[in-house]
CSV table of C-alpha atoms in Angstrom, one decimal:
chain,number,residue,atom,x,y,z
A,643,UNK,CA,78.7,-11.5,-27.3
A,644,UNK,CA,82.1,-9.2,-27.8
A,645,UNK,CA,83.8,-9.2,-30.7
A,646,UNK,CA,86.8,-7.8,-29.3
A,647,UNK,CA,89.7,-10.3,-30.2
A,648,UNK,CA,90.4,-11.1,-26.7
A,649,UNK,CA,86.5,-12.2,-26.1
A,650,UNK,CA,86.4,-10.1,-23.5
A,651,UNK,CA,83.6,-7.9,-23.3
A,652,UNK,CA,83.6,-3.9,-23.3
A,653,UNK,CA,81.3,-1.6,-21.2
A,654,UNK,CA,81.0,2.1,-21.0
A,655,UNK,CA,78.8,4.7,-19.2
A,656,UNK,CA,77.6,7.5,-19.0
A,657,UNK,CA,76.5,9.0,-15.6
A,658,UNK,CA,73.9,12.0,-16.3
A,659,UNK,CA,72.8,15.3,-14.5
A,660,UNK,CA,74.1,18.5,-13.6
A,661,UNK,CA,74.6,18.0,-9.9
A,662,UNK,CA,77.3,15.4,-10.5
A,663,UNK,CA,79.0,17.3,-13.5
A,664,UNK,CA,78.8,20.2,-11.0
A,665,UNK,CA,80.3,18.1,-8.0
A,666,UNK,CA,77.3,18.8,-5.9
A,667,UNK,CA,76.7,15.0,-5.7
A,668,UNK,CA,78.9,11.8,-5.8
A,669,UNK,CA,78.4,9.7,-8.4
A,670,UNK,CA,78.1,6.0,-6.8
A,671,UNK,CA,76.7,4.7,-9.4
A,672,UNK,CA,79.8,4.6,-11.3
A,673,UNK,CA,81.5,2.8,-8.6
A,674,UNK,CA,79.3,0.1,-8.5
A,675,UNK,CA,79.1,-0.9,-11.8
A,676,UNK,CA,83.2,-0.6,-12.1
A,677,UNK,CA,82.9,-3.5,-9.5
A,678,UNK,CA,80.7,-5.5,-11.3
A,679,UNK,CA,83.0,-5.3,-14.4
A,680,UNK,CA,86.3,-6.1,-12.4
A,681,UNK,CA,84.6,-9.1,-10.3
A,682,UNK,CA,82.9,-10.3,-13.8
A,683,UNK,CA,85.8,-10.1,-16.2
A,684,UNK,CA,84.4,-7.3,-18.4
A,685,UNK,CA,86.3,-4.4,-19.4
A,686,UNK,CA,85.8,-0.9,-18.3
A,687,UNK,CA,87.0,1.2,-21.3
A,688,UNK,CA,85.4,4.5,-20.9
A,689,UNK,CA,83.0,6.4,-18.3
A,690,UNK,CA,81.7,10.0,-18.9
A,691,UNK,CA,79.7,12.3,-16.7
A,692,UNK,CA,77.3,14.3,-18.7
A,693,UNK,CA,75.7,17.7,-17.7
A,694,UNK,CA,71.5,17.8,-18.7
A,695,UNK,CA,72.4,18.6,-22.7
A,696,UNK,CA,70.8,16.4,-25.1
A,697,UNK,CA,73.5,17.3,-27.7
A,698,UNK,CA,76.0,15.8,-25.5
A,699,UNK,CA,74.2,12.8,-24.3
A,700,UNK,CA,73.0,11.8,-27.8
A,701,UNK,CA,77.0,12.3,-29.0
A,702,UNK,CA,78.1,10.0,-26.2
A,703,UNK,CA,75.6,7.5,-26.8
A,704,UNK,CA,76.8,7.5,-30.8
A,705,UNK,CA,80.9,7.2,-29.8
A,706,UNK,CA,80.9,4.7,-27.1
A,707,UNK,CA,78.3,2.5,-28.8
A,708,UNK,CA,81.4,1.9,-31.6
A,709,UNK,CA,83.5,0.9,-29.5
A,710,UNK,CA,81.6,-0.7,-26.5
A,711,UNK,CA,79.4,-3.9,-26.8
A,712,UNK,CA,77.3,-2.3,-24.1
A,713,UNK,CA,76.8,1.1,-22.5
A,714,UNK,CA,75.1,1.6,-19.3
A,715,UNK,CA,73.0,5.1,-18.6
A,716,UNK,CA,72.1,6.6,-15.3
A,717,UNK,CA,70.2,9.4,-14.6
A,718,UNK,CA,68.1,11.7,-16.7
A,719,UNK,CA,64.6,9.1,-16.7
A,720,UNK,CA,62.5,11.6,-14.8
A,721,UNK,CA,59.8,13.2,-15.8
A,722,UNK,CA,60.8,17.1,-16.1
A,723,UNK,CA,61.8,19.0,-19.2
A,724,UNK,CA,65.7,18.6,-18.0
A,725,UNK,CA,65.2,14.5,-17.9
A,726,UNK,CA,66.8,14.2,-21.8
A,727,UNK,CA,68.0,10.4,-21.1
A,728,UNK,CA,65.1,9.5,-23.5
A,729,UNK,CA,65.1,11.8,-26.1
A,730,UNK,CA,68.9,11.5,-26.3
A,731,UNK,CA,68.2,7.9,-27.1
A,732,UNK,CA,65.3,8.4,-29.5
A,733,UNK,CA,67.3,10.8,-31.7
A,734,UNK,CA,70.4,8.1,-32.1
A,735,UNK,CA,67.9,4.9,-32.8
A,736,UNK,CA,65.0,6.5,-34.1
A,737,UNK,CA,65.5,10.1,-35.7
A,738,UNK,CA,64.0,11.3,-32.8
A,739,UNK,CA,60.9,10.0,-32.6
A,740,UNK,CA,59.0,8.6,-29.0
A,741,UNK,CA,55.9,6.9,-28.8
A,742,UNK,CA,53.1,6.2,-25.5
A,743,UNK,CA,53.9,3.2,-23.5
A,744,UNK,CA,50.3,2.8,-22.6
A,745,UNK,CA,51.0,-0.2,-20.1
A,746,UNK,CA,53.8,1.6,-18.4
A,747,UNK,CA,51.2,4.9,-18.4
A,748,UNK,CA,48.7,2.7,-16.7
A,749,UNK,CA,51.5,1.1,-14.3
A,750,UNK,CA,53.1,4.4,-13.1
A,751,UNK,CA,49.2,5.6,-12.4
A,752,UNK,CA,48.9,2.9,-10.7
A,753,UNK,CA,51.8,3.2,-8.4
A,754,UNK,CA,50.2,6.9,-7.2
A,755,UNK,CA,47.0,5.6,-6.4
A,756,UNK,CA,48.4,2.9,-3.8
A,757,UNK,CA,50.3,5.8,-2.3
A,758,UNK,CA,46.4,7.8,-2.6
A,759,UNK,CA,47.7,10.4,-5.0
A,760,UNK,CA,47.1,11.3,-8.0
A,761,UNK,CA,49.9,11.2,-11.0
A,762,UNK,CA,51.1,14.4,-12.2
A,763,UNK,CA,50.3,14.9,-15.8
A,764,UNK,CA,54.7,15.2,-16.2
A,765,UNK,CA,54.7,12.0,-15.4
A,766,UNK,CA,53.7,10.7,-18.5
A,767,UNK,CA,57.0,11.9,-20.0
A,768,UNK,CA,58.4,8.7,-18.2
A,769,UNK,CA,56.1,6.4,-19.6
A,770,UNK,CA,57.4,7.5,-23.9
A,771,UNK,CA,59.8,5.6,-25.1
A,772,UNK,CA,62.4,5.7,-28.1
A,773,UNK,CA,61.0,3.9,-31.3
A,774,UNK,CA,62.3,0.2,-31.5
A,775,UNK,CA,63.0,1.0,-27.3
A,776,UNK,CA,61.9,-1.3,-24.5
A,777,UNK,CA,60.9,-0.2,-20.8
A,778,UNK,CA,61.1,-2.1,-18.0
A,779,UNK,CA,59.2,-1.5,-14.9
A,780,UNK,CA,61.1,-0.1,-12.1
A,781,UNK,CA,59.5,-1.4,-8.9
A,782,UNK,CA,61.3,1.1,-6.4
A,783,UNK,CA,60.4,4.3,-8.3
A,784,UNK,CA,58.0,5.6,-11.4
A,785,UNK,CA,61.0,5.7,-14.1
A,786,UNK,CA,61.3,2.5,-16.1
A,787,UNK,CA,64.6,1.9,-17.7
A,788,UNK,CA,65.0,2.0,-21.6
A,789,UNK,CA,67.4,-0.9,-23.4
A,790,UNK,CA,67.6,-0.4,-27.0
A,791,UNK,CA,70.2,-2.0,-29.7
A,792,UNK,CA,72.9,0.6,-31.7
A,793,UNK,CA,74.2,-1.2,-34.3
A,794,UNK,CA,75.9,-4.4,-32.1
A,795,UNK,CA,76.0,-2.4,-29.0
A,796,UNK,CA,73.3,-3.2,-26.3
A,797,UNK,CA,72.5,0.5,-24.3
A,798,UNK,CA,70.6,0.1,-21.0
A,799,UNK,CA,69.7,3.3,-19.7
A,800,UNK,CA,68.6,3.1,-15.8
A,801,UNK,CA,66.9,5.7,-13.1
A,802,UNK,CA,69.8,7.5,-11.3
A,803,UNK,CA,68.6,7.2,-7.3
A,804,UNK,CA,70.7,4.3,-6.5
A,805,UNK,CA,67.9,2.5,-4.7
A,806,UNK,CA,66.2,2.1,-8.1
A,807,UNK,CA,69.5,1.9,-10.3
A,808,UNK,CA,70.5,-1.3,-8.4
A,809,UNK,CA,68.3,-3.6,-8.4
A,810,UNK,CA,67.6,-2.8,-12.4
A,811,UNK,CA,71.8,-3.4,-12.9
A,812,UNK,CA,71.4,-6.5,-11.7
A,813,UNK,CA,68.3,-7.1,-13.6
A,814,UNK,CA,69.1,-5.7,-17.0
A,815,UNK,CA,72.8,-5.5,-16.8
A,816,UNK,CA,74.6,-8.1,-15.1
A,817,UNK,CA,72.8,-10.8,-17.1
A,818,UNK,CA,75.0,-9.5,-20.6
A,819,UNK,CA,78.2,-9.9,-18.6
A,820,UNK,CA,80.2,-13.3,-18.2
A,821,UNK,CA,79.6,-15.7,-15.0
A,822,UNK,CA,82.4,-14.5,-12.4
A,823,UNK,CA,82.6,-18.0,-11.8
A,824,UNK,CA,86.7,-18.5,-12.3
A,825,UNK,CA,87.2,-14.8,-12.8
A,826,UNK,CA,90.3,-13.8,-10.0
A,827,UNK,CA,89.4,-11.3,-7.6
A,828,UNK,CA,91.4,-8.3,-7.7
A,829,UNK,CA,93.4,-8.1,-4.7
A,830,UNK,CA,94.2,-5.0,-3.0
A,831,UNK,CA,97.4,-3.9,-1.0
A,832,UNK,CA,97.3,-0.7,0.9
A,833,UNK,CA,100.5,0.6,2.6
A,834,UNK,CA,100.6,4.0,5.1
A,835,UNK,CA,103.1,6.6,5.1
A,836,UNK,CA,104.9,6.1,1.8
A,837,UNK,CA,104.0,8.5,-0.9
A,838,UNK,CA,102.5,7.8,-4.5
A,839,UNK,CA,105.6,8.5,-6.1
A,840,UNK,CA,108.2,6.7,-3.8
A,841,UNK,CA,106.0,3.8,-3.7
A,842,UNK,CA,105.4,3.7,-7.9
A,843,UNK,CA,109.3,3.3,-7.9
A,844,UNK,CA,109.4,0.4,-5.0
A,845,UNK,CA,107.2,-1.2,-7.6
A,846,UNK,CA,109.3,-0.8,-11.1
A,847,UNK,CA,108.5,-2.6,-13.5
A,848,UNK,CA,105.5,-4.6,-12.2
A,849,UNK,CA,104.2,-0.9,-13.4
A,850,UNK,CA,105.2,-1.8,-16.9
A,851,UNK,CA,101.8,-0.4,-19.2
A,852,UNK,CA,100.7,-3.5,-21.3
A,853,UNK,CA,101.6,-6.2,-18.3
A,854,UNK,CA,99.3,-8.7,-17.4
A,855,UNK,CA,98.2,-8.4,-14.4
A,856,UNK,CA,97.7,-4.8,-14.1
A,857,UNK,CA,98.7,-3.3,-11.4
A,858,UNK,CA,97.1,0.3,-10.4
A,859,UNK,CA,97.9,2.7,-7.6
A,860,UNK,CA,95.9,4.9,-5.9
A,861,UNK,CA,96.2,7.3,-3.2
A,862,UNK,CA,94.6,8.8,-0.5
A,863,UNK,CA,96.2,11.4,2.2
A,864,UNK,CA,98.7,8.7,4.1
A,865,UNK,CA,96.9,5.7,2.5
A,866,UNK,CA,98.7,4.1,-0.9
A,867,UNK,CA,96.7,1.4,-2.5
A,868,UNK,CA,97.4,-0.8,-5.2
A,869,UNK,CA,95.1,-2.8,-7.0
A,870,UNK,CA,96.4,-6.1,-8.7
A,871,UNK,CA,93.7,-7.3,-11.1
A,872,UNK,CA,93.1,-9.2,-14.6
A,873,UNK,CA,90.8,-10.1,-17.1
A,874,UNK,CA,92.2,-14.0,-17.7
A,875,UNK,CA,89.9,-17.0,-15.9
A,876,UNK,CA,93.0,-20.0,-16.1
A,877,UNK,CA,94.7,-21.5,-13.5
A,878,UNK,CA,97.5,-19.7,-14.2
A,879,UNK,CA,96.0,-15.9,-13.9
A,880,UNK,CA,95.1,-17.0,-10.4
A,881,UNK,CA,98.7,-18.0,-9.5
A,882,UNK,CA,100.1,-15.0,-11.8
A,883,UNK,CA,97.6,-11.9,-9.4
A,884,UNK,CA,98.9,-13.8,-5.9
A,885,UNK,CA,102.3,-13.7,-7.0
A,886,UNK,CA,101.9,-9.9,-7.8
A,887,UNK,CA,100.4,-9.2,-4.9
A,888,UNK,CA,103.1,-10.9,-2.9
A,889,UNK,CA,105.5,-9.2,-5.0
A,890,UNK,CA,103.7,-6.1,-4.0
A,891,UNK,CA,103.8,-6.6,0.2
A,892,UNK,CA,107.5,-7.6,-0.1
A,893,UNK,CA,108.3,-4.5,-2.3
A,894,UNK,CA,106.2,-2.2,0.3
A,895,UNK,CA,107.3,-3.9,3.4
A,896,UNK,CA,106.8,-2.5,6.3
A,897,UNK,CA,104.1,0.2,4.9
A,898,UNK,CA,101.8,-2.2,3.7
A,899,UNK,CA,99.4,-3.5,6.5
A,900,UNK,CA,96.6,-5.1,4.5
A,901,UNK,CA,95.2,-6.9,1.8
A,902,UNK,CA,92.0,-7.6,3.0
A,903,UNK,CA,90.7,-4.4,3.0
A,904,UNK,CA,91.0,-3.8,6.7
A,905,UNK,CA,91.4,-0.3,8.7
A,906,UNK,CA,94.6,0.0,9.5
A,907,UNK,CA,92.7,0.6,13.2
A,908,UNK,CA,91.4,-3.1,12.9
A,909,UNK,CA,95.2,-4.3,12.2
A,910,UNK,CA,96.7,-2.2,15.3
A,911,UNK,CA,93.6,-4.5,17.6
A,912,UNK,CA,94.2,-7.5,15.9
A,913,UNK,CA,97.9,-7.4,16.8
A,914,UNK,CA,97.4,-5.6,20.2
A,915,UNK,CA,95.0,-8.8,21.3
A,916,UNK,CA,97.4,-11.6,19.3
A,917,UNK,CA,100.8,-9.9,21.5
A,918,UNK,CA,98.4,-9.3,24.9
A,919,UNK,CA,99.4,-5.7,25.0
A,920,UNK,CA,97.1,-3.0,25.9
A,921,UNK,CA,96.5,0.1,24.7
A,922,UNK,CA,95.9,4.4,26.2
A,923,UNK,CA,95.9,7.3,24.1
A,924,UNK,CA,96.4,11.0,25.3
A,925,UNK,CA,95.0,13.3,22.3
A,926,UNK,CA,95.4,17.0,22.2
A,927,UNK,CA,95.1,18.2,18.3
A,928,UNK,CA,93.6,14.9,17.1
A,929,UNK,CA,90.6,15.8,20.0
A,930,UNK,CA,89.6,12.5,20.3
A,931,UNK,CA,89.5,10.6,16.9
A,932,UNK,CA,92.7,8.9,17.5
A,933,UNK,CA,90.6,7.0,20.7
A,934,UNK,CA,87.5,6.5,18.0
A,935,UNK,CA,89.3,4.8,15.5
A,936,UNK,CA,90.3,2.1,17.6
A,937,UNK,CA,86.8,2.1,19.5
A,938,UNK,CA,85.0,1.9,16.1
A,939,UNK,CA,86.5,-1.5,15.9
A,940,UNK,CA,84.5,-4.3,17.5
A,941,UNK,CA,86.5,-6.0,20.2
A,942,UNK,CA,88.5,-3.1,21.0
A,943,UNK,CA,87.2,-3.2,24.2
A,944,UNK,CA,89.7,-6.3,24.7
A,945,UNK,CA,92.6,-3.8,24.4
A,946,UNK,CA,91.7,-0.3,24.8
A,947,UNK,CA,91.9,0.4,28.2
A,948,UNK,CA,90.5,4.3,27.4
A,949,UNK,CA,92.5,8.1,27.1
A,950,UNK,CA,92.6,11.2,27.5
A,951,UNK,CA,92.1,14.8,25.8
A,952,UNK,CA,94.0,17.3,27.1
A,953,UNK,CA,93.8,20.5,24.3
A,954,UNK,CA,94.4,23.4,26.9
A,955,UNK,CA,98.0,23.6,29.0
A,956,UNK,CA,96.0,23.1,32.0
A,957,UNK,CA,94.6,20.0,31.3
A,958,UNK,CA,97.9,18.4,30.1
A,959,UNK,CA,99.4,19.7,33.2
A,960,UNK,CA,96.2,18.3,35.7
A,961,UNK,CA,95.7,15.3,33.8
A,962,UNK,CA,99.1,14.0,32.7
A,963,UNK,CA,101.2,15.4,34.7
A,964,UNK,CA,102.9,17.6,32.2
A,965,UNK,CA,105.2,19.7,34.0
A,966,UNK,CA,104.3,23.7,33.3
A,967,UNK,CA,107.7,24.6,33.6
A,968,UNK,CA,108.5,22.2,31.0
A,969,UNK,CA,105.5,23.6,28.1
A,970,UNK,CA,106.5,26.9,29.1
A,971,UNK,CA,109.6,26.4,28.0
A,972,UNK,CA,109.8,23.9,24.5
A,973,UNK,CA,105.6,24.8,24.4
A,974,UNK,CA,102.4,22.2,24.0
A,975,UNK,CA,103.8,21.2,20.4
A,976,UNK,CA,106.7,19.5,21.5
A,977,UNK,CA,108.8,16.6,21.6
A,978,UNK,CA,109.2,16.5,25.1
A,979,UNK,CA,105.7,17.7,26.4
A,980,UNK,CA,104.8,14.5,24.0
A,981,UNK,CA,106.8,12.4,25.7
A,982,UNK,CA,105.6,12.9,29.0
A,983,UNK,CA,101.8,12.8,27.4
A,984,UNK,CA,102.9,9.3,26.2
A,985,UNK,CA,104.6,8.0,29.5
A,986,UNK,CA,101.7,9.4,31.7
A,987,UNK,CA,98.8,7.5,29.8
A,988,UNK,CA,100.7,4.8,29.5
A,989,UNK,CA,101.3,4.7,33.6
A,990,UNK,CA,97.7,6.2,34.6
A,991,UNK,CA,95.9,3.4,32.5
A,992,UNK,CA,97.9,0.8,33.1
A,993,UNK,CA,98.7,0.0,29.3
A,994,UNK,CA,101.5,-1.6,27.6
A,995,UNK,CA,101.5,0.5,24.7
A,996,UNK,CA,100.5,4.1,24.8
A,997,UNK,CA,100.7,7.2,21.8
A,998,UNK,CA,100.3,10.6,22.5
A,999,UNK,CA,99.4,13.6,19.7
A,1000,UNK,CA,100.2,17.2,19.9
A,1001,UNK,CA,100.4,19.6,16.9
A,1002,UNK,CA,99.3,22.5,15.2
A,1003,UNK,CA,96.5,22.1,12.9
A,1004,UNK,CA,96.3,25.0,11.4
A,1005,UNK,CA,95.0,27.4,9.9
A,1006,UNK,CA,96.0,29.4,12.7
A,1007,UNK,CA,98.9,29.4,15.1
A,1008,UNK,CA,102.2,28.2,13.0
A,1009,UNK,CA,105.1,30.0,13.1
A,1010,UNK,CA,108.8,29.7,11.3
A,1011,UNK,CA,110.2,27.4,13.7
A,1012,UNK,CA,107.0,25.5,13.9
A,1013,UNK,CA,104.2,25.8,10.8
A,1014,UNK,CA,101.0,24.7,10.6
A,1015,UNK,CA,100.8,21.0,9.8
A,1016,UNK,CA,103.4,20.1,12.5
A,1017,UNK,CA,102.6,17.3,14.7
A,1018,UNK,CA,104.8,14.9,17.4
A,1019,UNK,CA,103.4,11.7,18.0
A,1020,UNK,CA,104.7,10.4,21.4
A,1021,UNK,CA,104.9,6.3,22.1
A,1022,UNK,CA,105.5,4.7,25.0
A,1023,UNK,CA,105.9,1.4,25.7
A,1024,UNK,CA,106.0,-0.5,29.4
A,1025,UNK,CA,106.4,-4.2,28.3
A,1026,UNK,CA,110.0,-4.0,29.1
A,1027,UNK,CA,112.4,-3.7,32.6
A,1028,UNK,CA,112.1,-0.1,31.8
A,1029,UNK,CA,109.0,2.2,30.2
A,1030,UNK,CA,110.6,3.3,26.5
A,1031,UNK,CA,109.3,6.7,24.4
A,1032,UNK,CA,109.9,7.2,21.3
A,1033,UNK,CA,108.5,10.5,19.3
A,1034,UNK,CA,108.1,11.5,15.9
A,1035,UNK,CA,108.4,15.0,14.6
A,1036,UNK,CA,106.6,15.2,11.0
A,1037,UNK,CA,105.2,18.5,9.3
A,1038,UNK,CA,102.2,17.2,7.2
A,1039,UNK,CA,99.9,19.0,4.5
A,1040,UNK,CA,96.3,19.6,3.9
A,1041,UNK,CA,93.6,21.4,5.7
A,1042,UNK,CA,92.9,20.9,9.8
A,1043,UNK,CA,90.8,17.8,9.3
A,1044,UNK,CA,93.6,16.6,7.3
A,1045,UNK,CA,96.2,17.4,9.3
A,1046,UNK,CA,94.2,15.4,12.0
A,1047,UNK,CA,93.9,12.4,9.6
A,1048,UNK,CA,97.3,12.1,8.7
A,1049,UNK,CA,98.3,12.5,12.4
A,1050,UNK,CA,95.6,9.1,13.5
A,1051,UNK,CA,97.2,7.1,11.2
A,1052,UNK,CA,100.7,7.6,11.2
A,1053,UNK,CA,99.9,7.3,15.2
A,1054,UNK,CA,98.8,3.8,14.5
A,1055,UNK,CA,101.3,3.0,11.8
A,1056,UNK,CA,103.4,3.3,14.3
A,1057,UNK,CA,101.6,1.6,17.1
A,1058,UNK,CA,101.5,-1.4,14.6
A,1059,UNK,CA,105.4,-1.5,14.2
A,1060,UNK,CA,106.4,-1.3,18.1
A,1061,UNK,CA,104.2,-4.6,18.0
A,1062,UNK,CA,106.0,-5.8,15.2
A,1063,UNK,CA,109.9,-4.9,16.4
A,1064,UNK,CA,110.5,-2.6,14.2
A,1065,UNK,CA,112.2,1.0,14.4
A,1066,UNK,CA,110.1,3.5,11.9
A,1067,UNK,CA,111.7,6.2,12.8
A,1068,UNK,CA,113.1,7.2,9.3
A,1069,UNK,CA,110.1,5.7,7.2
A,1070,UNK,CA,107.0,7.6,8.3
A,1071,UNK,CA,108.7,11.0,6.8
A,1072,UNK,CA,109.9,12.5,10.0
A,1073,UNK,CA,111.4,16.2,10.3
A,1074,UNK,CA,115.0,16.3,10.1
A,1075,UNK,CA,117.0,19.0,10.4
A,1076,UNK,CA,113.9,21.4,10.2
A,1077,UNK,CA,112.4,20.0,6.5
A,1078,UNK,CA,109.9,17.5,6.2
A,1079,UNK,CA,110.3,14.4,4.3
């Protein structure tokens, strides 16, 4: 079908409506069809969000049908004067001009009498169609989806609720594309705590624009992802993405935790029931989420032997046996009152391993010698002769919830490396000397 010189074919879309060119509303969509090209060897060139302007959608259409060999609509099928999917596409394949579907009429009618209603006379909007268009019935909603030919590109417009957009990709869409049979999987390798940019240079030039694979990086609050992927089918592209990928993890090492996609939570329980080790937590800023992440994980139960939240003095004192004297004097967001969080749980519950949180997380309450964002992560571990604690010091960024984020998983990053033997304590970007790193 493509008569790109590689063979390989080229989709485009366009996602339409002004809650997602407003950000009112995620546009899924757009997600899921970037899937289906990566897993079926297709190539993504361009994607555009649109506002509800038939100038602008009947532009689009005209550019990325010259250099697309198909282009993939969603949105804008309804029946109201701001649904301009169709009228967009009747002005580039037919100067405009829409005619009466009678059989779609009668099918959409139809569809409100079973529910015992009667159609709205807008409705019929959704049943016109572009000269030289095609519907095609939508069996989970009253807009059918348009395909139509510009020039040697194939457009497929489709409703935008994703319960009816679906089922017509796979219908109307997926059938253009190639088989994914022998088409290699892009493999994903996520690392935490290592930044974008210190983690673009560990890679060099596996970077390098033009390189097959490709190699993308993404990131996410104190998640870095990279994404090793091509658009080859041999033998040899198979072999050529594991070796990246392996290239990757050694390159990452120890940030990286997974290529399978896995929470870093379902690592830290996979590893705390492969070593036998048990697991408390004692939460003050992180207010229980710290506890839920591993609990969210099935099994847990295996290795979670439970915590605590202790958010006021009095608590940490009762419950812990934090020493008042002792938050009186370095306060709650300490080094040492996390210690003593940390050894408590761990002694209390009986655990092996045991990680405490206390912080500031904002907006209120920072000071100079202790702004918002900072956090110390207690860990104690009893599987020795004698219980050891370690704690981190680390001033993230962000709002309170992210604060809280990047505190649960830099709590289990370094949950995951006690298990493994190793020291972290310079590479999850610890205070020193009163900066953050």
């Amino acid at each position: 079908m493509s008569t790109r010189p590689d063979g390989i074919p080229v989709l485009s879309v366009i996602s339409i409506g002004d809650e997602l060119a407003s950000g009112a509303l995620l546009d899924t969509n757009m997600n899921r069809i970037a899937r289906q090209c990566m897993s079926r060897g297709c190539r993504l060139e361009t994607s555009r969000v649109l506002r509800d302007d038939v100038d602008a959608i009947t532009d689009s259409m005209k550019q990325l049908a010259a250099i697309s060999d198909i282009v993939v609509t969603t949105g804008g099928l309804g029946p109201t004067d701001d649904d301009l999917t169709r009228d967009a596409l009747a002005r580039v394949i037919a100067d405009g001009r829409t005619e009466l579907n009678d059989e779609a009429l009668q099918w959409i009618r139809q569809r409100y009498r079973k529910q015992g209603r009667v159609m709205p006379e807008s409705n019929t909007r959704q049943a016109m169609q572009p000269v030289g268009a095609t519907l095609h019935f939508n069996a989970n909603g009253t807009a059918p989806a348009i395909t139509a030919s510009i020039g040697d590109c194939r457009i497929i417009c489709l409703p935008g609720p994703p319960s009816e957009m679906v089922p017509l990709l796979e219908e109307l869409v997926i059938p253009l594309m190639p088989s994914s049979e022998g088409v290699p999987q892009p493999i994903g390798i996520t690392a935490c705590g290592i930044g974008e940019s210190a983690a673009s240079e560990l890679l060099g030039s596996l970077l390098q624009r033009g390189r097959d694979p490709i190699i993308g990086i993404r990131a996410s609050e104190s998640l870095v992802t990279a994404t090793i992927s091509t658009m080859g089918r041999t033998p040899e592209d198979h072999r050529r993405v594991q070796e990246d990928a392996e290239r990757v993890e050694q390159a990452w090492s120890p940030w990286a935790f997974t290529r399978e996609d896995q929470s870093l939570a379902s690592v830290v329980v996979r590893m705390l029931r492969e070593h036998g080790a048990t697991l408390a937590v004692a939460e003050s800023c992180t207010g229980g989420l710290l506890g839920g992440s591993i609990v969210d994980v099935p099994g847990s139960s295996n290795v979670f032997t439970g915590g605590w939240i202790t958010y006021a003095n009095q608590v940490k004192h009762d419950c812990l046996d934090v020493p008042m004297e002792l938050i009186q004097s370095n306060g709650a967001v300490s080094r040492q009152v996390a210690a003593v969080m940390a050894l408590s749980a761990a002694r209390r519950a009986g655990a092996s391993l045991s990680i405490s949180t206390t912080g500031i997380a904002g907006p209120g309450g920072g000071s100079d010698s202790k702004p918002v964002g900072t956090v110390y992560i207690g860990l104690c571990d009893t599987r020795g002769p004698m219980p050891e604690t370690t704690v981190g010091h680390h001033v993230f960024n962000g709002d309170r919830q992210a604060v809280r984020r990047r505190t649960i998983m830099t709590a289990l990053q370094m949950i995951r490396w006690r298990l493994m033997g190793i020291d972290g304590t310079d590479l999850l970007g610890q205070v020193r000397e009163g900066t953050a790193t």
